[in-house]
Coordinates of C-alpha atoms and ligand atoms in Angstrom, one line a residue:
M540 CA 102.6 71.7 69.1
P541 CA 102.6 75.4 68.5
F542 CA 101.0 77.7 71.0
A543 CA 99.4 81.1 70.5
P544 CA 102.0 83.6 71.9
A545 CA 99.8 84.7 74.9
L546 CA 100.4 84.3 78.5
S547 CA 97.9 82.8 80.9
P548 CA 96.0 85.3 83.1
S549 CA 98.0 84.2 86.1
A550 CA 101.3 85.0 84.4
K551 CA 100.1 88.3 83.2
G552 CA 99.0 89.2 86.7
F553 CA 102.2 87.8 88.4
S554 CA 100.0 85.6 90.6
P555 CA 100.1 82.0 91.4
L556 CA 98.1 79.5 89.2
P557 CA 95.1 77.8 90.8
T558 CA 95.2 74.0 91.0
L559 CA 93.6 72.6 87.9
S560 CA 92.4 69.1 87.3
R561 CA 90.5 67.5 84.3
P562 CA 86.8 67.6 85.5
A563 CA 86.1 64.4 83.5
R564 CA 88.9 62.3 85.1
R565 CA 87.1 59.0 85.2
Q566 CA 89.5 56.7 87.1
P567 CA 91.0 57.3 90.4
I568 CA 94.8 56.9 90.6
T569 CA 95.2 53.3 91.6
P570 CA 98.5 52.0 92.9
V571 CA 99.0 48.3 92.9
A572 CA 97.2 46.9 96.0
G573 CA 99.3 46.4 99.1
R574 CA 101.9 49.1 98.6
R575 CA 102.3 52.9 98.9
P576 CA 101.5 55.0 95.9
R577 CA 104.6 55.9 93.9
A578 CA 105.5 59.1 92.1
H579 CA 108.2 59.8 89.6
L580 CA 109.5 63.4 89.4
W581 CA 110.9 64.6 86.1
Q582 CA 112.5 67.9 85.8
I583 CA 114.4 70.3 83.5
G584 CA 115.3 74.0 83.9
C585 CA 117.4 75.9 86.5
Q586 CA 118.5 75.3 90.0
M587 CA 115.2 76.7 91.2
N588 CA 113.5 73.8 89.7
Q589 CA 115.9 71.4 91.4
A590 CA 115.1 73.1 94.7
D591 CA 111.4 72.9 94.0
R592 CA 111.7 69.3 93.1
D593 CA 113.5 68.5 96.4
R594 CA 110.7 70.4 98.4
L595 CA 108.0 68.7 96.6
A596 CA 109.5 65.2 97.1
E597 CA 109.4 65.9 100.9
Q598 CA 105.8 67.1 100.8
L599 CA 104.9 63.9 98.9
Q600 CA 106.7 61.9 101.5
E601 CA 104.7 63.7 104.3
I602 CA 101.4 62.5 102.8
G603 CA 102.7 58.9 102.4
I604 CA 103.7 58.9 98.7
D605 CA 107.0 57.6 97.6
P606 CA 108.6 60.4 95.5
E607 CA 111.6 58.5 94.2
S608 CA 110.1 55.9 92.1
R609 CA 111.4 54.9 88.7
Q610 CA 109.1 55.9 85.9
Q611 CA 108.2 52.3 85.0
D612 CA 107.1 51.5 88.6
A613 CA 105.2 54.8 89.2
D614 CA 101.5 55.5 89.5
L615 CA 102.0 59.2 88.9
V616 CA 104.6 61.2 87.0
I617 CA 105.0 64.9 87.9
L618 CA 106.7 67.2 85.3
L619 CA 108.6 70.2 86.6
T620 CA 108.9 72.3 83.5
C621 CA 110.9 75.2 82.2
A622 CA 109.7 78.0 79.8
V623 CA 112.9 80.1 79.5
R624 CA 113.5 79.2 75.8
Q625 CA 111.3 77.4 73.2
N626 CA 113.7 74.5 73.1
A627 CA 113.0 73.8 76.8
E628 CA 109.3 73.7 76.1
Q629 CA 109.9 71.3 73.2
K630 CA 111.7 68.9 75.6
V631 CA 108.7 68.9 77.8
Y632 CA 106.3 68.1 74.8
G633 CA 108.7 65.4 73.9
K634 CA 108.5 63.9 77.4
F635 CA 104.8 64.2 77.5
K636 CA 104.5 62.2 74.2
E637 CA 106.6 59.4 75.7
L638 CA 104.3 59.5 78.9
S639 CA 101.3 59.0 76.8
S640 CA 102.3 55.4 76.0
W641 CA 103.5 55.0 79.7
K642 CA 100.0 56.0 80.8
A643 CA 98.3 53.6 78.5
E644 CA 100.2 50.6 79.8
R645 CA 98.3 50.5 82.9
P646 CA 94.9 52.0 83.9
G647 CA 94.9 54.2 87.0
R648 CA 98.1 56.0 86.1
A649 CA 98.1 59.9 86.1
I650 CA 100.3 62.8 84.7
A651 CA 100.7 66.2 86.6
L652 CA 102.5 69.3 85.2
T653 CA 104.0 72.1 87.3
G654 CA 106.8 74.6 87.0
C655 CA 107.1 77.6 84.8
M656 CA 105.2 76.3 81.7
A657 CA 102.1 75.6 84.0
V658 CA 102.0 79.4 84.9
E659 CA 102.9 80.5 81.4
H660 CA 100.0 78.6 79.6
G661 CA 97.6 78.0 82.4
E662 CA 94.4 76.2 81.6
Q663 CA 94.9 76.0 77.9
L664 CA 97.5 73.4 78.4
L665 CA 95.1 71.1 80.0
Q666 CA 92.9 71.5 76.9
R667 CA 95.8 70.9 74.5
L668 CA 97.3 67.9 76.2
P669 CA 94.4 65.4 76.6
G670 CA 96.5 63.0 78.7
L671 CA 97.3 65.6 81.3
D672 CA 95.4 65.1 84.6
Y673 CA 96.6 67.9 86.9
M674 CA 98.3 71.2 86.8
F675 CA 99.4 73.2 89.7
D676 CA 101.7 76.0 90.8
V677 CA 104.8 74.6 92.5
R678 CA 104.9 77.9 94.6
E679 CA 101.6 76.7 96.2
P680 CA 101.2 73.0 95.9
E681 CA 98.8 72.4 98.9
G682 CA 95.7 72.2 96.7
F683 CA 97.4 69.6 94.5
L684 CA 98.5 67.6 97.5
S685 CA 95.1 67.5 98.9
K686 CA 93.7 66.4 95.5
L687 CA 96.1 63.6 95.5
Q688 CA 95.1 62.4 98.9
D689 CA 91.6 62.3 97.7
A690 CA 92.5 60.6 94.3
F691 CA 94.4 57.7 95.7
C692 CA 91.7 55.2 96.6
V693 CA 93.8 53.6 99.3
E694 CA 94.5 54.4 102.8
L695 CA 97.7 56.3 102.9
D696 CA 99.9 54.9 105.6
G697 CA 101.0 58.1 107.0
P698 CA 104.3 59.9 106.4
M699 CA 107.1 57.9 104.8
P700 CA 110.2 57.9 107.0
L701 CA 112.7 60.3 105.8
P702 CA 115.9 58.4 104.7
A703 CA 119.2 59.8 105.7
S704 CA 120.4 62.1 102.9
D705 CA 123.1 60.7 100.7
R706 CA 123.6 64.2 99.2
L707 CA 126.5 66.3 100.2
T708 CA 125.3 69.5 98.3
A709 CA 121.9 71.1 98.3
Y710 CA 120.2 74.3 97.0
V711 CA 118.4 76.5 99.5
P712 CA 116.0 79.1 97.9
V713 CA 116.3 82.5 99.7
I714 CA 114.4 84.9 97.3
G715 CA 111.8 83.8 94.8
G716 CA 110.7 85.7 91.7
C717 CA 112.4 88.6 89.9
N718 CA 111.6 92.3 89.5
E719 CA 114.1 93.1 86.8
M720 CA 112.1 92.6 83.6
C721 CA 115.1 92.1 81.2
T722 CA 113.3 92.5 77.8
Y723 CA 113.9 88.9 76.6
C724 CA 113.0 87.1 79.8
I725 CA 109.9 85.2 80.8
V726 CA 111.0 84.5 84.3
P727 CA 109.4 87.5 86.1
F728 CA 106.1 86.4 84.6
V729 CA 106.2 82.8 85.6
R730 CA 108.1 83.3 89.0
G731 CA 106.2 86.5 90.0
R732 CA 107.6 89.3 92.0
E733 CA 110.6 89.2 94.4
T734 CA 109.8 87.7 97.8
S735 CA 112.6 87.0 100.3
R736 CA 112.4 84.4 103.0
P737 CA 113.0 85.2 106.6
L738 CA 116.7 84.9 107.4
Q739 CA 116.0 82.7 110.4
D740 CA 114.1 80.1 108.2
V741 CA 117.0 80.0 105.8
V742 CA 119.4 79.4 108.6
Q743 CA 117.1 76.7 110.1
D744 CA 116.9 75.0 106.7
V745 CA 120.6 75.0 106.4
A746 CA 121.1 73.5 109.8
R747 CA 118.4 70.8 109.1
L748 CA 120.2 69.9 105.8
V749 CA 123.6 69.7 107.6
E750 CA 122.1 67.4 110.1
R751 CA 121.0 65.2 107.2
G752 CA 124.5 65.0 105.9
V753 CA 124.7 68.0 103.6
R754 CA 128.1 69.8 103.7
E755 CA 127.7 72.4 100.9
I756 CA 124.8 74.7 100.2
T757 CA 123.9 77.1 97.4
L758 CA 121.8 80.1 98.3
L759 CA 119.4 80.5 95.4
G760 CA 117.5 83.3 93.8
Q761 CA 116.9 84.5 90.3
N762 CA 118.3 87.8 91.5
V763 CA 119.9 86.7 94.7
N764 CA 121.6 90.0 95.4
S765 CA 118.1 91.5 96.0
Y766 CA 117.7 89.4 99.1
V767 CA 116.5 91.4 102.1
D768 CA 115.4 89.8 105.4
P769 CA 111.9 91.0 105.9
A770 CA 112.3 91.4 109.6
S771 CA 115.8 93.1 109.9
G772 CA 116.5 94.5 106.4
V773 CA 119.8 92.4 106.4
G774 CA 121.0 91.7 102.9
L775 CA 122.7 88.7 101.2
A776 CA 126.1 89.4 102.7
G777 CA 124.5 89.4 106.2
L778 CA 122.7 86.1 105.4
M779 CA 126.0 84.6 104.3
R780 CA 127.5 85.6 107.6
A781 CA 124.6 83.9 109.5
V782 CA 124.9 80.7 107.4
D783 CA 128.7 80.6 108.0
R784 CA 127.9 80.2 111.7
V785 CA 126.0 76.9 111.2
P786 CA 128.1 74.2 112.8
G787 CA 129.1 71.5 110.4
L788 CA 128.7 73.3 107.2
L789 CA 131.8 73.3 105.1
R790 CA 130.9 75.5 102.0
Q791 CA 128.4 78.0 100.8
R792 CA 127.8 79.5 97.4
F793 CA 125.1 81.8 95.9
L794 CA 123.3 82.0 92.6
T795 CA 122.5 84.2 90.4
S796 CA 124.0 87.7 90.8
H797 CA 122.8 90.6 88.7
P798 CA 125.6 92.9 87.8
R799 CA 123.4 95.9 88.7
N800 CA 123.5 95.0 92.4
A801 CA 126.4 92.8 93.0
V802 CA 127.9 95.1 95.7
P803 CA 131.3 95.3 97.2
E804 CA 129.9 94.0 100.6
L805 CA 129.2 90.8 98.9
F806 CA 132.8 90.4 97.8
S807 CA 134.0 91.3 101.2
A808 CA 131.9 88.5 102.7
M809 CA 133.3 86.1 100.1
G810 CA 136.7 87.1 100.9
E811 CA 136.3 86.8 104.7
L812 CA 134.0 83.9 105.5
V813 CA 135.6 80.5 105.8
T814 CA 132.6 78.7 104.2
A815 CA 132.1 81.2 101.4
C816 CA 133.5 79.7 98.1
E817 CA 135.5 81.7 95.7
Q818 CA 133.0 81.4 92.9
L819 CA 130.8 84.1 91.3
H820 CA 128.3 83.6 88.6
L821 CA 127.7 87.1 87.1
P822 CA 125.7 86.9 83.8
V823 CA 126.7 89.6 81.4
Q824 CA 124.4 88.7 78.5
S825 CA 126.2 90.8 75.9
G826 CA 129.5 92.8 75.6
S827 CA 127.8 95.6 73.7
N828 CA 126.3 98.7 75.4
S829 CA 123.7 99.3 72.8
C830 CA 122.6 95.6 73.1
L831 CA 122.6 95.8 76.8
A832 CA 120.4 98.9 76.7
R833 CA 117.9 97.0 74.4
M834 CA 117.9 94.1 76.9
K835 CA 117.3 96.6 79.7
R836 CA 120.2 95.3 81.8
L837 CA 120.8 98.7 83.4
Y838 CA 124.6 98.5 83.5
S839 CA 127.4 99.3 80.9
V840 CA 130.2 97.0 79.8
E841 CA 132.7 99.3 81.5
Q842 CA 130.7 99.0 84.9
Y843 CA 130.7 95.2 84.5
K844 CA 134.5 95.1 83.9
E845 CA 135.1 97.3 86.9
Q846 CA 133.0 95.0 89.0
I847 CA 135.0 91.9 87.8
A848 CA 138.3 93.8 88.6
L849 CA 137.0 94.7 92.1
A850 CA 135.7 91.2 92.8
R851 CA 139.1 89.7 91.6
S852 CA 141.0 92.0 93.8
M853 CA 138.9 91.4 96.9
V854 CA 138.6 87.6 96.5
P855 CA 141.9 86.0 95.6
G856 CA 141.5 82.8 93.4
L857 CA 137.9 83.9 92.3
A858 CA 136.4 81.9 89.4
I859 CA 133.9 83.7 87.3
S860 CA 131.2 82.4 85.2
T861 CA 128.7 84.1 83.0
D862 CA 125.6 83.7 80.6
I863 CA 125.6 85.2 77.2
I864 CA 122.7 85.4 74.7
V865 CA 123.6 85.6 71.0
G866 CA 121.3 86.9 68.2
F867 CA 119.2 89.2 70.3
P868 CA 116.9 91.2 68.1
G869 CA 118.9 93.8 66.0
E870 CA 122.4 92.4 67.2
T871 CA 124.8 93.6 64.6
D872 CA 128.1 92.0 63.6
E873 CA 129.9 94.9 65.4
E874 CA 127.8 94.4 68.6
F875 CA 128.6 90.6 68.5
E876 CA 132.4 91.5 68.1
E877 CA 132.2 93.5 71.2
T878 CA 131.0 90.4 73.1
V879 CA 133.9 88.5 71.5
Q880 CA 136.3 91.1 72.9
L881 CA 134.8 91.0 76.3
M882 CA 135.1 87.3 76.5
Q883 CA 138.8 87.5 75.4
E884 CA 139.5 90.2 78.0
I885 CA 137.7 88.7 81.0
K886 CA 138.7 85.1 80.4
F887 CA 135.7 83.5 82.2
D888 CA 136.0 80.1 83.7
V889 CA 132.6 79.0 82.5
V890 CA 130.3 80.5 80.0
H891 CA 126.7 79.4 79.4
M892 CA 125.7 80.7 76.0
Q893 CA 122.3 80.6 74.3
A894 CA 120.7 81.6 71.1
Y895 CA 118.0 84.2 71.6
S896 CA 114.4 82.7 71.6
P897 CA 111.4 84.9 71.7
R898 CA 109.2 84.4 74.6
P899 CA 105.5 85.3 74.9
G900 CA 104.6 88.4 76.7
T901 CA 108.2 89.8 76.8
A902 CA 109.1 93.2 75.4
A903 CA 111.6 91.8 73.1
A904 CA 109.2 89.4 71.5
R905 CA 107.4 92.5 70.0
R906 CA 110.5 93.1 67.9
S907 CA 111.4 90.9 64.9
D908 CA 113.6 88.0 65.7
D909 CA 115.9 89.1 62.9
V910 CA 119.1 87.3 63.3
P911 CA 118.8 84.1 61.2
M912 CA 119.4 80.7 63.0
E913 CA 122.4 79.9 60.9
E914 CA 124.0 83.2 62.0
K915 CA 123.1 82.5 65.6
K916 CA 124.7 79.1 65.4
R917 CA 127.8 80.6 63.8
R918 CA 128.0 83.1 66.6
L919 CA 127.6 80.3 69.3
A920 CA 130.3 78.3 67.8
R921 CA 132.7 81.3 67.9
L922 CA 132.0 81.9 71.5
L923 CA 132.3 78.3 72.4
S924 CA 135.7 78.0 71.0
I925 CA 136.9 81.1 73.0
S926 CA 135.3 79.8 76.2
R927 CA 137.0 76.4 75.8
D928 CA 140.3 78.0 75.3
S929 CA 139.9 80.2 78.6
A930 CA 138.4 77.2 80.6
L931 CA 141.5 75.1 79.5
A932 CA 143.9 78.0 80.5
A933 CA 142.2 78.5 83.7
N934 CA 142.5 74.7 84.5
L935 CA 146.0 74.4 83.3
A936 CA 147.0 77.3 85.6
Q937 CA 146.0 75.1 88.6
V938 CA 148.4 72.2 87.6
G939 CA 151.1 71.9 90.3
R940 CA 148.9 73.4 93.1
V941 CA 147.1 71.7 95.9
A942 CA 143.4 72.1 95.9
E943 CA 140.8 71.8 98.7
V944 CA 138.4 69.2 97.4
L945 CA 135.0 68.3 98.9
V946 CA 135.0 64.4 98.4
E947 CA 131.8 63.3 96.7
R948 CA 132.9 59.8 95.5
L949 CA 135.9 57.7 96.4
P950 CA 138.2 56.1 93.9
E951 CA 137.2 52.5 93.1
E952 CA 138.6 49.8 90.8
G953 CA 138.7 51.2 87.4
S954 CA 137.4 54.8 88.2
M955 CA 138.9 57.7 90.0
G956 CA 137.4 59.6 92.9
F957 CA 135.3 62.7 92.3
G958 CA 134.9 66.0 94.0
R959 CA 134.9 69.8 93.4
T960 CA 137.2 72.6 94.4
R961 CA 136.1 75.8 96.1
Q962 CA 136.0 77.3 92.7
N963 CA 133.6 74.5 91.6
R964 CA 136.1 73.0 89.4
V965 CA 135.7 69.2 88.9
V966 CA 138.6 67.0 90.3
R967 CA 139.1 63.4 89.6
F968 CA 141.6 61.9 92.0
S969 CA 143.4 58.8 93.3
G970 CA 144.5 58.1 96.8
T971 CA 142.9 57.7 100.1
A972 CA 140.1 60.0 101.3
K973 CA 136.7 60.1 103.1
V974 CA 133.3 61.0 101.5
G975 CA 131.9 64.3 102.9
T976 CA 135.3 65.6 104.0
L977 CA 137.7 68.2 102.6
A978 CA 140.8 66.6 101.1
S979 CA 144.0 68.2 99.8
V980 CA 144.6 67.0 96.3
Q981 CA 148.0 67.7 94.4
L982 CA 146.9 68.6 90.8
Q983 CA 148.8 66.9 88.1
S984 CA 147.0 67.6 84.9
A985 CA 144.0 69.4 83.4
T986 CA 141.5 69.3 80.6
V987 CA 138.7 71.8 79.6
S988 CA 136.2 70.1 81.9
H989 CA 138.3 68.9 84.9
L990 CA 141.5 68.5 86.9
V991 CA 143.3 65.3 87.8
G992 CA 145.3 64.7 90.9
T993 CA 146.3 62.7 94.0
V994 CA 145.3 63.1 97.6
T995 CA 148.2 64.5 99.7
V996 CA 148.6 65.6 103.3
A997 CA 150.0 68.9 102.2
P998 CA 148.3 72.1 103.4
V999 CA 145.3 73.4 101.4
G1000 CA 145.7 76.4 99.1
E1001 CA 144.2 76.7 95.7
S1002 CA 144.3 80.3 94.2
Ligands
SAH1904 N1 118.4 85.4 86.7 C1 119.5 85.0 86.0 C2 119.1 83.8 85.0 C3 117.8 83.8 84.3 S1 117.5 82.6 83.1 C4 120.1 86.1 85.2 O1 119.7 87.2 85.5 O2 120.9 86.1 84.4 C5 119.1 81.9 82.7 C6 119.7 82.4 81.4 O3 118.9 82.1 80.4 C7 119.9 83.9 81.3 O4 121.0 84.4 82.0 C8 119.9 84.2 79.9 O5 121.2 84.1 79.4 C9 119.1 83.0 79.3 N2 117.9 83.4 78.7 C10 116.8 84.0 79.4 N3 115.9 84.3 78.5 C11 116.3 84.0 77.3 C12 115.7 84.0 76.0 N4 114.5 84.5 75.8 N5 116.5 83.5 74.9 C13 117.7 82.9 75.2 N6 118.3 82.9 76.3 C14 117.5 83.4 77.5
SF4_1905 FE1 115.3 87.1 83.8 FE2 116.7 89.4 84.0 FE3 115.3 88.5 86.1 FE4 117.5 87.2 85.3 S1 117.4 89.3 86.1 S2 115.6 86.3 85.8 S3 117.4 87.5 83.0 S4 114.4 89.2 84.2
F3S1906 FE1 113.3 77.8 83.5 FE2 111.6 78.7 85.3 FE3 114.1 78.3 85.9 S1 111.6 79.3 83.1 S2 115.2 78.8 83.9 S3 112.7 76.8 85.3 S4 112.8 80.0 86.7

């Protein structure tokens, strides 16, 4: 289903999309009589979408709709979409196709679409997908929610009681949007300009989550280092200090840092605060200065390396992950080799790598996408093998140590327990522990993807 490479007016204007619905929607959404309306939320994309999903689920609960229904039992499916690469959009179209037969199974079902593709394409998506009933901007869902209240032709029974959360970890958005305008990226168009939430609101959210059983939170922003409390001017490091004081919270992390403004104050906070985990996601995108300049990333490879060295010296045991794009327009063999070199030098713990995908409205999309797909795949395979080597080496270096693990699942007959270290490494363990607490695990072996160990009473200290 190819689309003209044009952005919707709201994406061009960095403004929210108005709520849209098919004017000729003939049937109201009709749940089976005698029960609450049921929604199924489907989502792809980044952690922001996960956070949006959680918020939307709460808002649906508040108006009496069950948001955790299985698809086959639902009256309404809401798609939270991603536009960052063409293959993300393809997955959404694939899902939509599947939903067309789901919708035909029973009259009175409906499909809604939100997330980044809604802002990117706007109204034309409603025209192109005849089975789509509603589109709305997840940043401003109120119009959609009131349409839902009108559309369900049953009395809604008032708010659904909130179940106690069985989740131990949660995302907390602190700054929305992005002002960076990297030349390949559609995010600033679909998420708008940077807007920080008041520090007090964030701290209250964290406290509320902890009351519901959450023990670890991740402060979220596309460019989280740009966070500024509108009232006090306090930045991300100050916010982390305030979050650290929430009683009962065991751990905090933050995502995603831009190397342009990942400042030493941040590394000091990570080093000092008991709850701040030793994990830094610092996307480099390329190891070549000329490529970085064409991407408008505003730092050099040398500056990036200095930052990593500083962070590692200030935060003992720090795990570092990154994002890399291969096959950016004009990426030569030499430029790619510089990325290979950087990866061999830094030895990242985790690398998310992607083939460049031209995105409508971005500056890079005006250049020819001139690295052939075959070559992009070859470059990806090369980087994948290096990243697997360094991930395995980093995990093997942990063997023999005792790690602090937040216990998410206990060992059961036939399966080991599951948890994560402060560095976000997955640990599978045997022995006695309690869900939601920190256990000390003696690490005995390692693979590329996880560590294996036994719970001990020895003091904690992974680094
Ligand atoms: N704000 C974050 C992440 C944004 S999107 C950052 O600054 O890094 C997540 C990742 O998707 C990016 O880091 C980048 O590696 C990748 N990405 C974004 N646009 C892309 C495109 N057009 N083609 C391929 N990968 C892309
Ligand atoms: Fe996209 Fe760059 Fe903003 Fe990240 S910092 S969201 S890559 S524009
Ligand atoms: Fe995708 Fe939107 Fe996130 S484009 S990566 S879901 S901000």
